[in-house]
mmCIF file of N, CA, C and O in Angstrom:
data_model
loop_
_atom_site.group_PDB
_atom_site.id
_atom_site.type_symbol
_atom_site.label_atom_id
_atom_site.label_comp_id
_atom_site.label_asym_id
_atom_site.label_seq_id
_atom_site.Cartn_x
_atom_site.Cartn_y
_atom_site.Cartn_z
ATOM 1 N N MET C 1 -23.392 -8.606 16.344
ATOM 2 C CA MET C 1 -22.550 -7.843 15.447
ATOM 3 C C MET C 1 -22.669 -6.368 15.823
ATOM 4 O O MET C 1 -23.753 -5.889 16.132
ATOM 5 N N ASN C 2 -21.569 -5.647 15.787
ATOM 6 C CA ASN C 2 -21.558 -4.214 16.101
ATOM 7 C C ASN C 2 -22.042 -3.402 14.914
ATOM 8 O O ASN C 2 -21.996 -3.854 13.770
ATOM 9 N N THR C 3 -22.451 -2.181 15.183
ATOM 10 C CA THR C 3 -22.922 -1.269 14.144
ATOM 11 C C THR C 3 -21.942 -0.114 14.016
ATOM 12 O O THR C 3 -21.462 0.421 15.012
ATOM 13 N N LEU C 4 -21.661 0.263 12.768
ATOM 14 C CA LEU C 4 -20.782 1.387 12.476
ATOM 15 C C LEU C 4 -21.486 2.287 11.477
ATOM 16 O O LEU C 4 -21.960 1.815 10.445
ATOM 17 N N SER C 5 -21.578 3.557 11.767
ATOM 18 C CA SER C 5 -22.187 4.518 10.841
ATOM 19 C C SER C 5 -21.085 5.317 10.172
ATOM 20 O O SER C 5 -20.150 5.768 10.829
ATOM 21 N N ILE C 6 -21.208 5.480 8.866
ATOM 22 C CA ILE C 6 -20.239 6.285 8.119
ATOM 23 C C ILE C 6 -20.990 7.250 7.208
ATOM 24 O O ILE C 6 -22.153 7.034 6.884
ATOM 25 N N LYS C 7 -20.309 8.295 6.795
ATOM 26 C CA LYS C 7 -20.874 9.244 5.848
ATOM 27 C C LYS C 7 -20.136 9.068 4.531
ATOM 28 O O LYS C 7 -18.906 9.041 4.498
ATOM 29 N N ILE C 8 -20.898 8.935 3.442
ATOM 30 C CA ILE C 8 -20.295 8.812 2.109
ATOM 31 C C ILE C 8 -21.028 9.752 1.162
ATOM 32 O O ILE C 8 -22.197 10.083 1.369
ATOM 33 N N ASP C 9 -20.327 10.167 0.112
ATOM 34 C CA ASP C 9 -20.943 11.080 -0.840
ATOM 35 C C ASP C 9 -21.928 10.321 -1.738
ATOM 36 O O ASP C 9 -21.881 9.095 -1.829
ATOM 37 N N PRO C 10 -22.832 11.043 -2.386
ATOM 38 C CA PRO C 10 -23.878 10.406 -3.194
ATOM 39 C C PRO C 10 -23.342 9.505 -4.317
ATOM 40 O O PRO C 10 -23.930 8.460 -4.593
ATOM 41 N N ASP C 11 -22.246 9.883 -4.939
ATOM 42 C CA ASP C 11 -21.691 9.052 -6.012
ATOM 43 C C ASP C 11 -21.222 7.700 -5.478
ATOM 44 O O ASP C 11 -21.438 6.666 -6.101
ATOM 45 N N LEU C 12 -20.587 7.716 -4.323
ATOM 46 C CA LEU C 12 -20.136 6.478 -3.716
ATOM 47 C C LEU C 12 -21.328 5.632 -3.281
ATOM 48 O O LEU C 12 -21.321 4.412 -3.424
ATOM 49 N N GLU C 13 -22.372 6.260 -2.800
ATOM 50 C CA GLU C 13 -23.597 5.545 -2.423
ATOM 51 C C GLU C 13 -24.215 4.839 -3.630
ATOM 52 O O GLU C 13 -24.601 3.667 -3.549
ATOM 53 N N ARG C 14 -24.290 5.548 -4.749
ATOM 54 C CA ARG C 14 -24.844 4.941 -5.969
ATOM 55 C C ARG C 14 -23.998 3.754 -6.411
ATOM 56 O O ARG C 14 -24.520 2.705 -6.771
ATOM 57 N N ALA C 15 -22.683 3.913 -6.364
ATOM 58 C CA ALA C 15 -21.795 2.813 -6.751
ATOM 59 C C ALA C 15 -21.960 1.623 -5.805
ATOM 60 O O ALA C 15 -21.948 0.467 -6.236
ATOM 61 N N LEU C 16 -22.135 1.902 -4.528
ATOM 62 C CA LEU C 16 -22.340 0.851 -3.544
ATOM 63 C C LEU C 16 -23.644 0.103 -3.798
ATOM 64 O O LEU C 16 -23.688 -1.130 -3.757
ATOM 65 N N VAL C 17 -24.707 0.840 -4.074
ATOM 66 C CA VAL C 17 -25.996 0.216 -4.359
ATOM 67 C C VAL C 17 -25.900 -0.673 -5.597
ATOM 68 O O VAL C 17 -26.354 -1.822 -5.592
ATOM 69 N N LEU C 18 -25.298 -0.150 -6.655
ATOM 70 C CA LEU C 18 -25.161 -0.937 -7.885
ATOM 71 C C LEU C 18 -24.327 -2.200 -7.660
ATOM 72 O O LEU C 18 -24.681 -3.281 -8.127
ATOM 73 N N ALA C 19 -23.230 -2.056 -6.939
ATOM 74 C CA ALA C 19 -22.371 -3.210 -6.681
ATOM 75 C C ALA C 19 -23.072 -4.235 -5.805
ATOM 76 O O ALA C 19 -22.966 -5.446 -6.045
ATOM 77 N N SER C 20 -23.834 -3.786 -4.819
ATOM 78 C CA SER C 20 -24.532 -4.736 -3.949
ATOM 79 C C SER C 20 -25.635 -5.469 -4.709
ATOM 80 O O SER C 20 -25.851 -6.660 -4.495
ATOM 81 N N GLU C 21 -26.294 -4.771 -5.625
ATOM 82 C CA GLU C 21 -27.310 -5.428 -6.461
ATOM 83 C C GLU C 21 -26.663 -6.442 -7.404
ATOM 84 O O GLU C 21 -27.165 -7.546 -7.592
ATOM 85 N N ARG C 22 -25.540 -6.058 -7.979
ATOM 86 C CA ARG C 22 -24.831 -6.944 -8.905
ATOM 87 C C ARG C 22 -24.325 -8.205 -8.197
ATOM 88 O O ARG C 22 -24.373 -9.299 -8.741
ATOM 89 N N GLU C 23 -23.854 -8.046 -6.969
ATOM 90 C CA GLU C 23 -23.305 -9.171 -6.197
ATOM 91 C C GLU C 23 -24.385 -9.936 -5.431
ATOM 92 O O GLU C 23 -24.100 -10.984 -4.858
ATOM 93 N N HIS C 24 -25.607 -9.383 -5.415
ATOM 94 C CA HIS C 24 -26.724 -10.005 -4.686
ATOM 95 C C HIS C 24 -26.415 -10.150 -3.197
ATOM 96 O O HIS C 24 -26.660 -11.188 -2.588
ATOM 97 N N VAL C 25 -25.845 -9.092 -2.628
ATOM 98 C CA VAL C 25 -25.580 -9.033 -1.191
ATOM 99 C C VAL C 25 -26.018 -7.660 -0.693
ATOM 100 O O VAL C 25 -26.188 -6.727 -1.475
ATOM 101 N N SER C 26 -26.192 -7.550 0.594
ATOM 102 C CA SER C 26 -26.573 -6.259 1.168
ATOM 103 C C SER C 26 -25.406 -5.276 1.089
ATOM 104 O O SER C 26 -24.238 -5.673 0.927
ATOM 105 N N LYS C 27 -25.747 -4.002 1.222
ATOM 106 C CA LYS C 27 -24.691 -2.987 1.254
ATOM 107 C C LYS C 27 -23.766 -3.237 2.435
ATOM 108 O O LYS C 27 -22.546 -3.087 2.313
ATOM 109 N N SER C 28 -24.333 -3.640 3.563
ATOM 110 C CA SER C 28 -23.509 -3.913 4.749
ATOM 111 C C SER C 28 -22.530 -5.054 4.498
ATOM 112 O O SER C 28 -21.354 -4.968 4.870
ATOM 113 N N GLU C 29 -23.019 -6.119 3.865
ATOM 114 C CA GLU C 29 -22.135 -7.255 3.583
ATOM 115 C C GLU C 29 -21.028 -6.849 2.616
ATOM 116 O O GLU C 29 -19.867 -7.223 2.785
ATOM 117 N N LEU C 30 -21.375 -6.070 1.617
ATOM 118 C CA LEU C 30 -20.365 -5.609 0.662
ATOM 119 C C LEU C 30 -19.324 -4.742 1.351
ATOM 120 O O LEU C 30 -18.119 -4.879 1.109
ATOM 121 N N MET C 31 -19.766 -3.866 2.249
ATOM 122 C CA MET C 31 -18.827 -3.017 2.984
ATOM 123 C C MET C 31 -17.944 -3.847 3.920
ATOM 124 O O MET C 31 -16.754 -3.581 4.044
ATOM 125 N N ARG C 32 -18.519 -4.875 4.560
ATOM 126 C CA ARG C 32 -17.701 -5.753 5.413
ATOM 127 C C ARG C 32 -16.621 -6.438 4.597
ATOM 128 O O ARG C 32 -15.458 -6.514 4.997
ATOM 129 N N ARG C 33 -17.007 -6.947 3.429
ATOM 130 C CA ARG C 33 -16.035 -7.615 2.550
ATOM 131 C C ARG C 33 -14.941 -6.652 2.092
ATOM 132 O O ARG C 33 -13.759 -6.988 2.074
ATOM 133 N N ALA C 34 -15.359 -5.441 1.707
ATOM 134 C CA ALA C 34 -14.390 -4.445 1.233
ATOM 135 C C ALA C 34 -13.427 -4.046 2.347
ATOM 136 O O ALA C 34 -12.213 -3.946 2.127
ATOM 137 N N LEU C 35 -13.956 -3.836 3.537
ATOM 138 C CA LEU C 35 -13.107 -3.455 4.662
ATOM 139 C C LEU C 35 -12.155 -4.590 5.034
ATOM 140 O O LEU C 35 -10.972 -4.359 5.285
ATOM 141 N N ALA C 36 -12.651 -5.813 5.063
ATOM 142 C CA ALA C 36 -11.797 -6.960 5.378
ATOM 143 C C ALA C 36 -10.687 -7.107 4.345
ATOM 144 O O ALA C 36 -9.523 -7.345 4.686
ATOM 145 N N SER C 37 -11.035 -6.931 3.071
ATOM 146 C CA SER C 37 -10.035 -7.024 2.006
ATOM 147 C C SER C 37 -8.968 -5.943 2.158
ATOM 148 O O SER C 37 -7.771 -6.207 2.042
ATOM 149 N N TYR C 38 -9.400 -4.718 2.430
ATOM 150 C CA TYR C 38 -8.453 -3.608 2.621
ATOM 151 C C TYR C 38 -7.519 -3.887 3.799
ATOM 152 O O TYR C 38 -6.305 -3.723 3.683
ATOM 153 N N LEU C 39 -8.083 -4.307 4.910
ATOM 154 C CA LEU C 39 -7.259 -4.561 6.095
ATOM 155 C C LEU C 39 -6.298 -5.724 5.879
ATOM 156 O O LEU C 39 -5.153 -5.681 6.335
ATOM 157 N N ASN C 40 -6.726 -6.753 5.160
ATOM 158 C CA ASN C 40 -5.831 -7.876 4.846
ATOM 159 C C ASN C 40 -4.685 -7.436 3.946
ATOM 160 O O ASN C 40 -3.545 -7.856 4.118
ATOM 161 N N GLN C 41 -4.993 -6.585 2.967
ATOM 162 C CA GLN C 41 -3.940 -6.060 2.085
ATOM 163 C C GLN C 41 -2.937 -5.241 2.873
ATOM 164 O O GLN C 41 -1.730 -5.353 2.676
ATOM 165 N N ARG C 42 -3.432 -4.380 3.746
ATOM 166 C CA ARG C 42 -2.538 -3.536 4.561
ATOM 167 C C ARG C 42 -1.654 -4.396 5.451
ATOM 168 O O ARG C 42 -0.486 -4.105 5.631
ATOM 169 N N ALA C 43 -2.214 -5.456 6.014
ATOM 170 C CA ALA C 43 -1.429 -6.340 6.875
ATOM 171 C C ALA C 43 -0.341 -7.031 6.070
ATOM 172 O O ALA C 43 0.782 -7.196 6.540
ATOM 173 N N ALA C 44 -0.659 -7.415 4.837
ATOM 174 C CA ALA C 44 0.336 -8.081 3.988
ATOM 175 C C ALA C 44 1.458 -7.124 3.617
ATOM 176 O O ALA C 44 2.624 -7.504 3.589
ATOM 177 N N VAL C 45 1.114 -5.867 3.345
ATOM 178 C CA VAL C 45 2.122 -4.874 2.977
ATOM 179 C C VAL C 45 3.040 -4.576 4.154
ATOM 180 O O VAL C 45 4.255 -4.502 4.004
ATOM 181 N N THR C 46 2.467 -4.401 5.329
ATOM 182 C CA THR C 46 3.286 -4.046 6.477
ATOM 183 C C THR C 46 4.089 -5.219 7.007
ATOM 184 O O THR C 46 5.077 -5.032 7.694
ATOM 185 N N SER C 47 3.673 -6.443 6.681
ATOM 186 C CA SER C 47 4.430 -7.592 7.171
ATOM 187 C C SER C 47 5.489 -8.058 6.177
ATOM 188 O O SER C 47 6.245 -8.971 6.467
ATOM 189 N N ALA C 48 5.540 -7.433 5.003
ATOM 190 C CA ALA C 48 6.556 -7.788 4.021
ATOM 191 C C ALA C 48 7.932 -7.361 4.546
ATOM 192 O O ALA C 48 8.067 -6.314 5.162
ATOM 193 N N PRO C 49 8.937 -8.191 4.323
ATOM 194 C CA PRO C 49 10.269 -7.841 4.829
ATOM 195 C C PRO C 49 10.845 -6.625 4.102
ATOM 196 O O PRO C 49 10.594 -6.418 2.918
ATOM 197 N N SER C 50 11.618 -5.849 4.815
ATOM 198 C CA SER C 50 12.266 -4.688 4.223
ATOM 199 C C SER C 50 13.515 -5.135 3.455
ATOM 200 O O SER C 50 13.963 -6.279 3.581
ATOM 201 N N ALA C 51 14.076 -4.223 2.693
ATOM 202 C CA ALA C 51 15.310 -4.522 1.975
ATOM 203 C C ALA C 51 16.426 -4.864 2.964
ATOM 204 O O ALA C 51 17.236 -5.762 2.705
ATOM 205 N N LEU C 52 16.456 -4.174 4.087
ATOM 206 C CA LEU C 52 17.474 -4.470 5.091
ATOM 207 C C LEU C 52 17.264 -5.860 5.684
ATOM 208 O O LEU C 52 18.227 -6.586 5.928
ATOM 209 N N ASP C 53 16.001 -6.243 5.887
ATOM 210 C CA ASP C 53 15.735 -7.594 6.375
ATOM 211 C C ASP C 53 16.257 -8.642 5.395
ATOM 212 O O ASP C 53 16.809 -9.665 5.793
ATOM 213 N N LEU C 54 16.059 -8.397 4.109
ATOM 214 C CA LEU C 54 16.456 -9.368 3.091
ATOM 215 C C LEU C 54 17.962 -9.410 2.851
ATOM 216 O O LEU C 54 18.517 -10.461 2.543
ATOM 217 N N ALA C 55 18.616 -8.271 2.955
ATOM 218 C CA ALA C 55 20.056 -8.214 2.651
ATOM 219 C C ALA C 55 20.856 -7.673 3.810
ATOM 220 O O ALA C 55 21.966 -7.166 3.627
ATOM 221 N N GLY C 56 20.341 -7.789 5.012
ATOM 222 C CA GLY C 56 21.011 -7.236 6.186
ATOM 223 C C GLY C 56 22.392 -7.787 6.421
ATOM 224 O O GLY C 56 23.285 -7.083 6.910
ATOM 225 N N ASP C 57 22.598 -9.050 6.049
ATOM 226 C CA ASP C 57 23.923 -9.635 6.242
ATOM 227 C C ASP C 57 24.952 -9.034 5.296
ATOM 228 O O ASP C 57 26.154 -9.180 5.502
ATOM 229 N N LEU C 58 24.503 -8.336 4.256
ATOM 230 C CA LEU C 58 25.422 -7.715 3.304
ATOM 231 C C LEU C 58 25.734 -6.264 3.651
ATOM 232 O O LEU C 58 26.727 -5.710 3.177
ATOM 233 N N ALA C 59 24.902 -5.641 4.458
ATOM 234 C CA ALA C 59 25.102 -4.236 4.815
ATOM 235 C C ALA C 59 26.384 -4.087 5.632
ATOM 236 O O ALA C 59 26.560 -4.727 6.658
ATOM 237 N N GLY C 60 27.258 -3.245 5.142
ATOM 238 C CA GLY C 60 28.513 -2.987 5.840
ATOM 239 C C GLY C 60 29.511 -4.125 5.764
ATOM 240 O O GLY C 60 30.404 -4.226 6.599
ATOM 241 N N CYS C 61 29.395 -4.978 4.759
ATOM 242 C CA CYS C 61 30.264 -6.153 4.708
ATOM 243 C C CYS C 61 31.580 -5.899 3.963
ATOM 244 O O CYS C 61 32.379 -6.803 3.822
ATOM 245 N N PHE C 62 31.796 -4.691 3.459
ATOM 246 C CA PHE C 62 33.079 -4.398 2.819
ATOM 247 C C PHE C 62 33.684 -3.151 3.423
ATOM 248 O O PHE C 62 33.009 -2.341 4.034
ATOM 249 N N SER C 63 34.970 -3.010 3.250
ATOM 250 C CA SER C 63 35.651 -1.832 3.786
ATOM 251 C C SER C 63 36.553 -1.248 2.712
ATOM 252 O O SER C 63 36.792 -1.861 1.683
ATOM 253 N N GLY C 64 37.017 -0.059 2.961
ATOM 254 C CA GLY C 64 37.945 0.564 2.034
ATOM 255 C C GLY C 64 37.300 1.576 1.105
ATOM 256 O O GLY C 64 37.992 2.250 0.361
ATOM 257 N N GLY C 65 35.997 1.706 1.101
ATOM 258 C CA GLY C 65 35.333 2.684 0.253
ATOM 259 C C GLY C 65 35.405 4.060 0.876
ATOM 260 O O GLY C 65 35.794 4.221 2.038
ATOM 261 N N PRO C 66 35.029 5.103 0.111
ATOM 262 C CA PRO C 66 35.049 6.452 0.664
ATOM 263 C C PRO C 66 34.025 6.600 1.782
ATOM 264 O O PRO C 66 32.917 6.077 1.700
ATOM 265 N N ALA C 67 34.377 7.321 2.817
ATOM 266 C CA ALA C 67 33.505 7.511 3.973
ATOM 267 C C ALA C 67 32.279 8.352 3.629
ATOM 268 O O ALA C 67 31.245 8.243 4.280
ATOM 269 N N ASP C 68 32.378 9.194 2.578
ATOM 270 C CA ASP C 68 31.267 10.072 2.223
ATOM 271 C C ASP C 68 30.539 9.601 0.959
ATOM 272 O O ASP C 68 29.924 10.383 0.257
ATOM 273 N N LEU C 69 30.551 8.321 0.684
ATOM 274 C CA LEU C 69 29.973 7.781 -0.544
ATOM 275 C C LEU C 69 28.497 8.138 -0.701
ATOM 276 O O LEU C 69 28.035 8.440 -1.793
ATOM 277 N N SER C 70 27.739 8.125 0.376
ATOM 278 C CA SER C 70 26.304 8.396 0.272
ATOM 279 C C SER C 70 25.955 9.874 0.304
ATOM 280 O O SER C 70 24.819 10.238 0.025
ATOM 281 N N SER C 71 26.896 10.752 0.598
ATOM 282 C CA SER C 71 26.560 12.162 0.759
ATOM 283 C C SER C 71 27.315 13.104 -0.171
ATOM 284 O O SER C 71 26.937 14.262 -0.295
ATOM 285 N N ASN C 72 28.349 12.650 -0.829
ATOM 286 C CA ASN C 72 29.148 13.531 -1.668
ATOM 287 C C ASN C 72 28.724 13.367 -3.132
ATOM 288 O O ASN C 72 28.901 12.313 -3.727
ATOM 289 N N PRO C 73 28.167 14.427 -3.750
ATOM 290 C CA PRO C 73 27.706 14.340 -5.133
ATOM 291 C C PRO C 73 28.824 14.021 -6.130
ATOM 292 O O PRO C 73 28.564 13.525 -7.220
ATOM 293 N N ARG C 74 30.046 14.250 -5.753
ATOM 294 C CA ARG C 74 31.170 13.965 -6.644
ATOM 295 C C ARG C 74 31.217 12.480 -7.021
ATOM 296 O O ARG C 74 31.620 12.116 -8.128
ATOM 297 N N HIS C 75 30.752 11.623 -6.137
ATOM 298 C CA HIS C 75 30.816 10.188 -6.376
ATOM 299 C C HIS C 75 29.791 9.699 -7.406
ATOM 300 O O HIS C 75 29.899 8.574 -7.880
ATOM 301 N N ILE C 76 28.814 10.539 -7.747
ATOM 302 C CA ILE C 76 27.810 10.107 -8.730
ATOM 303 C C ILE C 76 27.794 10.992 -9.976
ATOM 304 O O ILE C 76 26.849 10.955 -10.741
ATOM 305 N N GLU C 77 28.846 11.745 -10.212
ATOM 306 C CA GLU C 77 28.887 12.631 -11.376
ATOM 307 C C GLU C 77 28.694 11.867 -12.674
ATOM 308 O O GLU C 77 28.002 12.325 -13.572
ATOM 309 N N ASP C 78 29.292 10.720 -12.829
ATOM 310 C CA ASP C 78 29.201 9.939 -14.065
ATOM 311 C C ASP C 78 28.176 8.816 -13.981
ATOM 312 O O ASP C 78 28.126 7.957 -14.869
ATOM 313 N N PHE C 79 27.359 8.811 -12.951
ATOM 314 C CA PHE C 79 26.384 7.735 -12.781
ATOM 315 C C PHE C 79 25.411 7.695 -13.955
ATOM 316 O O PHE C 79 24.847 8.688 -14.349
ATOM 317 N N GLY C 80 25.234 6.523 -14.539
ATOM 318 C CA GLY C 80 24.312 6.351 -15.644
ATOM 319 C C GLY C 80 24.899 6.607 -17.010
ATOM 320 O O GLY C 80 24.267 6.367 -18.028
ATOM 321 N N ARG C 81 26.106 7.082 -17.074
ATOM 322 C CA ARG C 81 26.761 7.331 -18.366
ATOM 323 C C ARG C 81 27.566 6.110 -18.774
ATOM 324 O O ARG C 81 28.117 5.402 -17.936
ATOM 325 N N GLN C 82 27.643 5.894 -20.068
ATOM 326 C CA GLN C 82 28.430 4.746 -20.546
ATOM 327 C C GLN C 82 29.676 5.180 -21.250
ATOM 328 O O GLN C 82 29.898 6.183 -21.707
#
């Protein structure tokens, strides 16, 4: 197993010690678990499909609208009003 040294502030160290005692695992094991969990979450977020991926077949599927719909504030003057 490889070794990694990090610097953490005293408050984080105390929290780490308490959590490792509560979980009955070493600080290293707790940090490995935390890092693995973080990296798995990040991988799940980045692999989630974008809105364009989900509705890409609908993008640009109609014609006849104003060419400046996304840039002209005049088109949203009454937006949200009933």
